[in-house]
């Protein structure tokens, strides 16, 4: 499987394959045409509460990752995760996020779970 993480603000590339937005909120200042998003599984994104907790600096990335993985065990999120995993099995997949540090974001957690 080929799963990569990129910022949604970067220009699409042919090797992106299926482009999946993994943020709960649409990225500011970006049109849907420019983003070229193929899927947007909102129920698979971190909850608003978890996102706020992490961005407030109240915990470590490791703790955030553990809490997020627990959220992904919920039925709807797990079903979407399985769907995205199936997309990754079929060809290249790019997880898109507006996070300034994608390597320490929920997108990195997803990429690890999908590989």
PDB file of C-alpha atoms in Angstrom:
ATOM      1  CA  UNK A   1       0.000   0.000   0.000  1.00  0.00           C
ATOM      2  CA  UNK A   2       1.123   3.512  -0.724  1.00  0.00           C
ATOM      3  CA  UNK A   3      -0.224   6.055   1.772  1.00  0.00           C
ATOM      4  CA  UNK A   4       1.217   9.518   2.128  1.00  0.00           C
ATOM      5  CA  UNK A   5       0.324  12.639   4.045  1.00  0.00           C
ATOM      6  CA  UNK A   6       0.365  16.096   2.484  1.00  0.00           C
ATOM      7  CA  UNK A   7      -0.901  19.530   3.323  1.00  0.00           C
ATOM      8  CA  UNK A   8      -4.112  20.250   1.450  1.00  0.00           C
ATOM      9  CA  UNK A   9      -2.681  23.639   0.409  1.00  0.00           C
ATOM     10  CA  UNK A  10       0.033  21.974  -1.686  1.00  0.00           C
ATOM     11  CA  UNK A  11      -0.722  21.597  -5.378  1.00  0.00           C
ATOM     12  CA  UNK A  12      -2.155  18.215  -6.371  1.00  0.00           C
ATOM     13  CA  UNK A  13       0.301  15.809  -8.003  1.00  0.00           C
ATOM     14  CA  UNK A  14      -0.429  12.902 -10.358  1.00  0.00           C
ATOM     15  CA  UNK A  15       1.081  10.420  -7.878  1.00  0.00           C
ATOM     16  CA  UNK A  16      -1.401  11.475  -5.160  1.00  0.00           C
ATOM     17  CA  UNK A  17      -3.885   8.869  -6.324  1.00  0.00           C
ATOM     18  CA  UNK A  18      -7.102   9.117  -4.310  1.00  0.00           C
ATOM     19  CA  UNK A  19      -7.082  12.344  -2.292  1.00  0.00           C
ATOM     20  CA  UNK A  20      -8.843  12.086   1.073  1.00  0.00           C
ATOM     21  CA  UNK A  21      -9.386  15.138   3.264  1.00  0.00           C
ATOM     22  CA  UNK A  22      -9.049  14.017   6.885  1.00  0.00           C
ATOM     23  CA  UNK A  23      -9.928  17.303   8.625  1.00  0.00           C
ATOM     24  CA  UNK A  24     -13.338  17.896  10.186  1.00  0.00           C
ATOM     25  CA  UNK A  25     -13.434  21.510   8.954  1.00  0.00           C
ATOM     26  CA  UNK A  26     -12.929  22.648   5.381  1.00  0.00           C
ATOM     27  CA  UNK A  27      -9.518  24.389   5.004  1.00  0.00           C
ATOM     28  CA  UNK A  28      -9.689  28.168   5.088  1.00  0.00           C
ATOM     29  CA  UNK A  29      -9.277  30.049   1.862  1.00  0.00           C
ATOM     30  CA  UNK A  30      -9.254  26.966  -0.349  1.00  0.00           C
ATOM     31  CA  UNK A  31     -11.838  26.346  -3.030  1.00  0.00           C
ATOM     32  CA  UNK A  32     -13.178  22.856  -3.572  1.00  0.00           C
ATOM     33  CA  UNK A  33     -11.934  22.949  -7.165  1.00  0.00           C
ATOM     34  CA  UNK A  34      -8.373  23.819  -6.089  1.00  0.00           C
ATOM     35  CA  UNK A  35      -8.322  21.145  -3.357  1.00  0.00           C
ATOM     36  CA  UNK A  36      -9.327  18.334  -5.720  1.00  0.00           C
ATOM     37  CA  UNK A  37     -10.579  16.185  -2.854  1.00  0.00           C
ATOM     38  CA  UNK A  38     -12.025  12.801  -3.813  1.00  0.00           C
ATOM     39  CA  UNK A  39     -13.411  11.857  -0.382  1.00  0.00           C
ATOM     40  CA  UNK A  40     -14.087  13.640   2.891  1.00  0.00           C
ATOM     41  CA  UNK A  41     -14.998  11.135   5.641  1.00  0.00           C
ATOM     42  CA  UNK A  42     -15.817  13.595   8.435  1.00  0.00           C
ATOM     43  CA  UNK A  43     -16.875  10.891  10.912  1.00  0.00           C
ATOM     44  CA  UNK A  44     -13.310   9.521  10.776  1.00  0.00           C
ATOM     45  CA  UNK A  45     -11.753  12.800  11.892  1.00  0.00           C
ATOM     46  CA  UNK A  46     -10.887  13.662  15.503  1.00  0.00           C
ATOM     47  CA  UNK A  47     -13.792  14.932  17.569  1.00  0.00           C
ATOM     48  CA  UNK A  48     -14.059  18.655  18.199  1.00  0.00           C
ATOM     49  CA  UNK A  49     -13.317  18.051  21.881  1.00  0.00           C
ATOM     50  CA  UNK A  50     -10.152  16.053  21.154  1.00  0.00           C
ATOM     51  CA  UNK A  51      -8.977  18.572  18.578  1.00  0.00           C
ATOM     52  CA  UNK A  52      -9.447  21.485  20.998  1.00  0.00           C
ATOM     53  CA  UNK A  53      -7.745  19.590  23.814  1.00  0.00           C
ATOM     54  CA  UNK A  54      -4.695  18.838  21.672  1.00  0.00           C
ATOM     55  CA  UNK A  55      -4.397  22.347  20.214  1.00  0.00           C
ATOM     56  CA  UNK A  56      -4.638  23.853  23.694  1.00  0.00           C
ATOM     57  CA  UNK A  57      -1.370  22.084  24.498  1.00  0.00           C
ATOM     58  CA  UNK A  58      -2.852  20.070  27.349  1.00  0.00           C
ATOM     59  CA  UNK A  59      -1.268  16.761  26.354  1.00  0.00           C
ATOM     60  CA  UNK A  60       1.470  15.085  24.361  1.00  0.00           C
ATOM     61  CA  UNK A  61       1.209  13.890  20.787  1.00  0.00           C
ATOM     62  CA  UNK A  62       1.428  10.294  22.022  1.00  0.00           C
ATOM     63  CA  UNK A  63      -1.572  10.832  24.321  1.00  0.00           C
ATOM     64  CA  UNK A  64      -3.470  12.525  21.493  1.00  0.00           C
ATOM     65  CA  UNK A  65      -2.701   9.592  19.169  1.00  0.00           C
ATOM     66  CA  UNK A  66      -3.986   7.103  21.750  1.00  0.00           C
ATOM     67  CA  UNK A  67      -7.199   9.043  22.303  1.00  0.00           C
ATOM     68  CA  UNK A  68      -7.725   9.404  18.572  1.00  0.00           C
ATOM     69  CA  UNK A  69      -7.222   5.683  17.990  1.00  0.00           C
ATOM     70  CA  UNK A  70      -9.877   5.045  20.660  1.00  0.00           C
ATOM     71  CA  UNK A  71     -12.277   7.346  18.765  1.00  0.00           C
ATOM     72  CA  UNK A  72     -11.559   5.430  15.561  1.00  0.00           C
ATOM     73  CA  UNK A  73     -12.881   2.274  17.231  1.00  0.00           C
ATOM     74  CA  UNK A  74     -16.426   3.723  17.218  1.00  0.00           C
ATOM     75  CA  UNK A  75     -18.613   1.901  14.639  1.00  0.00           C
ATOM     76  CA  UNK A  76     -19.038   4.707  12.086  1.00  0.00           C
ATOM     77  CA  UNK A  77     -15.378   5.765  12.242  1.00  0.00           C
ATOM     78  CA  UNK A  78     -14.195   2.145  12.041  1.00  0.00           C
ATOM     79  CA  UNK A  79     -16.348   1.557   8.979  1.00  0.00           C
ATOM     80  CA  UNK A  80     -14.896   4.617   7.253  1.00  0.00           C
ATOM     81  CA  UNK A  81     -11.368   3.608   8.238  1.00  0.00           C
ATOM     82  CA  UNK A  82     -11.962   0.214   6.623  1.00  0.00           C
ATOM     83  CA  UNK A  83     -13.240   1.962   3.488  1.00  0.00           C
ATOM     84  CA  UNK A  84     -10.147   4.176   3.273  1.00  0.00           C
ATOM     85  CA  UNK A  85      -7.937   1.134   3.928  1.00  0.00           C
ATOM     86  CA  UNK A  86      -9.605  -0.574   0.950  1.00  0.00           C
ATOM     87  CA  UNK A  87      -8.923   2.494  -1.213  1.00  0.00           C
ATOM     88  CA  UNK A  88      -5.262   2.310  -0.178  1.00  0.00           C
ATOM     89  CA  UNK A  89      -5.102  -1.366  -1.175  1.00  0.00           C
ATOM     90  CA  UNK A  90      -6.289  -0.475  -4.677  1.00  0.00           C
ATOM     91  CA  UNK A  91      -3.651   2.183  -5.365  1.00  0.00           C
ATOM     92  CA  UNK A  92      -1.908   5.324  -4.161  1.00  0.00           C
ATOM     93  CA  UNK A  93      -3.736   7.289  -1.466  1.00  0.00           C
ATOM     94  CA  UNK A  94      -2.978  10.738  -0.088  1.00  0.00           C
ATOM     95  CA  UNK A  95      -4.323  11.936   3.239  1.00  0.00           C
ATOM     96  CA  UNK A  96      -4.818  15.685   3.129  1.00  0.00           C
ATOM     97  CA  UNK A  97      -4.744  17.984   6.142  1.00  0.00           C
ATOM     98  CA  UNK A  98      -4.450  21.690   6.822  1.00  0.00           C
ATOM     99  CA  UNK A  99      -2.269  20.964   9.872  1.00  0.00           C
ATOM    100  CA  UNK A 100       0.966  22.956   9.844  1.00  0.00           C
ATOM    101  CA  UNK A 101       2.876  19.930  11.172  1.00  0.00           C
ATOM    102  CA  UNK A 102       1.299  16.945   9.385  1.00  0.00           C
ATOM    103  CA  UNK A 103       3.834  14.554  10.930  1.00  0.00           C
ATOM    104  CA  UNK A 104       2.427  15.287  14.392  1.00  0.00           C
ATOM    105  CA  UNK A 105      -1.232  15.351  13.486  1.00  0.00           C
ATOM    106  CA  UNK A 106      -4.145  12.980  13.241  1.00  0.00           C
ATOM    107  CA  UNK A 107      -3.205  12.411   9.587  1.00  0.00           C
ATOM    108  CA  UNK A 108       0.042  10.766  10.687  1.00  0.00           C
ATOM    109  CA  UNK A 109      -1.924   8.509  13.044  1.00  0.00           C
ATOM    110  CA  UNK A 110      -4.198   7.507  10.156  1.00  0.00           C
ATOM    111  CA  UNK A 111      -1.258   6.888   7.814  1.00  0.00           C
ATOM    112  CA  UNK A 112       0.304   4.571  10.401  1.00  0.00           C
ATOM    113  CA  UNK A 113      -2.965   2.667  10.850  1.00  0.00           C
ATOM    114  CA  UNK A 114      -3.432   2.321   7.087  1.00  0.00           C
ATOM    115  CA  UNK A 115       0.073   1.030   6.317  1.00  0.00           C
TER     116      UNK A 115
END
